[in-house]
């Protein structure tokens, strides 16, 4: 792999400042990597190398004149397909949506352009972002760069595949039940779901967040200042706050860390995942933190209630579609949603109310501990062609027990690599903090990354597949 592709954002910016590297030169290294790896991983949508070259050339001129726009000037990035970019369609991962150009940039895209970032592509996602998979009726099947027979997770599938394939240092995903953290865990990335409202999004939906997916914690920190600027289009966005996102030092001594090794529902945690997370927890204990085993916050009633609500809501969206349009939805998604036709309004409301039960359970837990560690995913991996780890539309959410509660409780949570399976697949550990303690989560991930050294060798593009 070209050594330029191993650089962090800090290192890239330092070379830009010294005029030892230009944004144009760096982009060409990324473009060559995309040319070699994208035919195998299928991570990108609307990939536009000509536009990227022009953006990089403009950034090169700004760096030469000392007139850069922001901290991300000249940094190649991707945005998840669900994040609107002006003049480009947002198919929502499905053939059922008409390809209508977006009228304006979503907040995240607007902030990245203001910074001078090189937006070179969107990234793939499954139909309506409703799967933890790279399977879509619209996009080609996205695959995991670590093993092309395996799934990159989702719904930020292309973001995770692009990050692990070294298509530049920064990729922005979205998350409503684990869609940043789950794929980050399965591909070895650091993925942050910030406190709800920290990064403004449009359209807003209960529990929905956006966040960075990167190969190291500091690269994510570089993005948080620009991305967290308030935007009036998200009525839930947090007020302006002066945060030094690059101040990542922390002393863990005396910290009460809850260790949650069971999700309470769904798939059992595989032995290799359990061993990796327990080993990670011991590092925190050796550094002076107090490790406290804690019970799950999620119950079957909570997850089934959320499932009922999401099915009913989604069925309400597609029930009035012309048959020829709804027939184009991925069959797995359609079959799952059709179950919503039998859910009454009262049952849907009862299901939604389970989100408040999740929130109460999470608050109760955090009255006893400062942070929580857990597995991100209960299993090591699953086939690329599967729609979910169960591949069963009647049991679509059996793998999100560790991730979904923190969306409903609006708490920051991140996934960071904590080891590898015998098969060579990454294993993710989740770090969860109290509401608005995004920096605590990032600092704990950074100190853990410093202890372990992080991932040094990322996947190489295969010659054939």
CSV table of C-alpha atoms in Angstrom, one decimal, residues 83-88 90 101-107 109-110 113 122 202 231-233:
chain,number,residue,atom,x,y,z
A,83,UNK,CA,-26.8,12.6,3.7
A,84,UNK,CA,-28.1,14.9,1.0
A,85,UNK,CA,-25.7,16.8,-1.3
A,86,UNK,CA,-27.1,19.5,-3.5
A,87,UNK,CA,-28.0,18.5,-7.1
A,88,UNK,CA,-27.5,14.7,-6.5
A,90,UNK,CA,-30.8,10.4,-2.5
A,101,UNK,CA,-31.8,15.8,-7.2
A,102,UNK,CA,-31.5,17.2,-3.7
A,103,UNK,CA,-32.4,20.9,-3.4
A,104,UNK,CA,-29.6,21.7,-0.9
A,105,UNK,CA,-26.8,20.2,1.1
A,106,UNK,CA,-27.7,18.6,4.4
A,107,UNK,CA,-26.0,20.2,7.4
A,109,UNK,CA,-22.4,18.2,3.7
A,110,UNK,CA,-22.6,22.0,4.1
A,113,UNK,CA,-17.8,22.1,2.0
A,122,UNK,CA,-21.2,9.1,-1.3
A,202,UNK,CA,-31.7,16.8,8.4
A,231,UNK,CA,-27.9,24.2,12.2
A,232,UNK,CA,-31.4,25.6,12.4
A,233,UNK,CA,-32.7,22.7,10.3
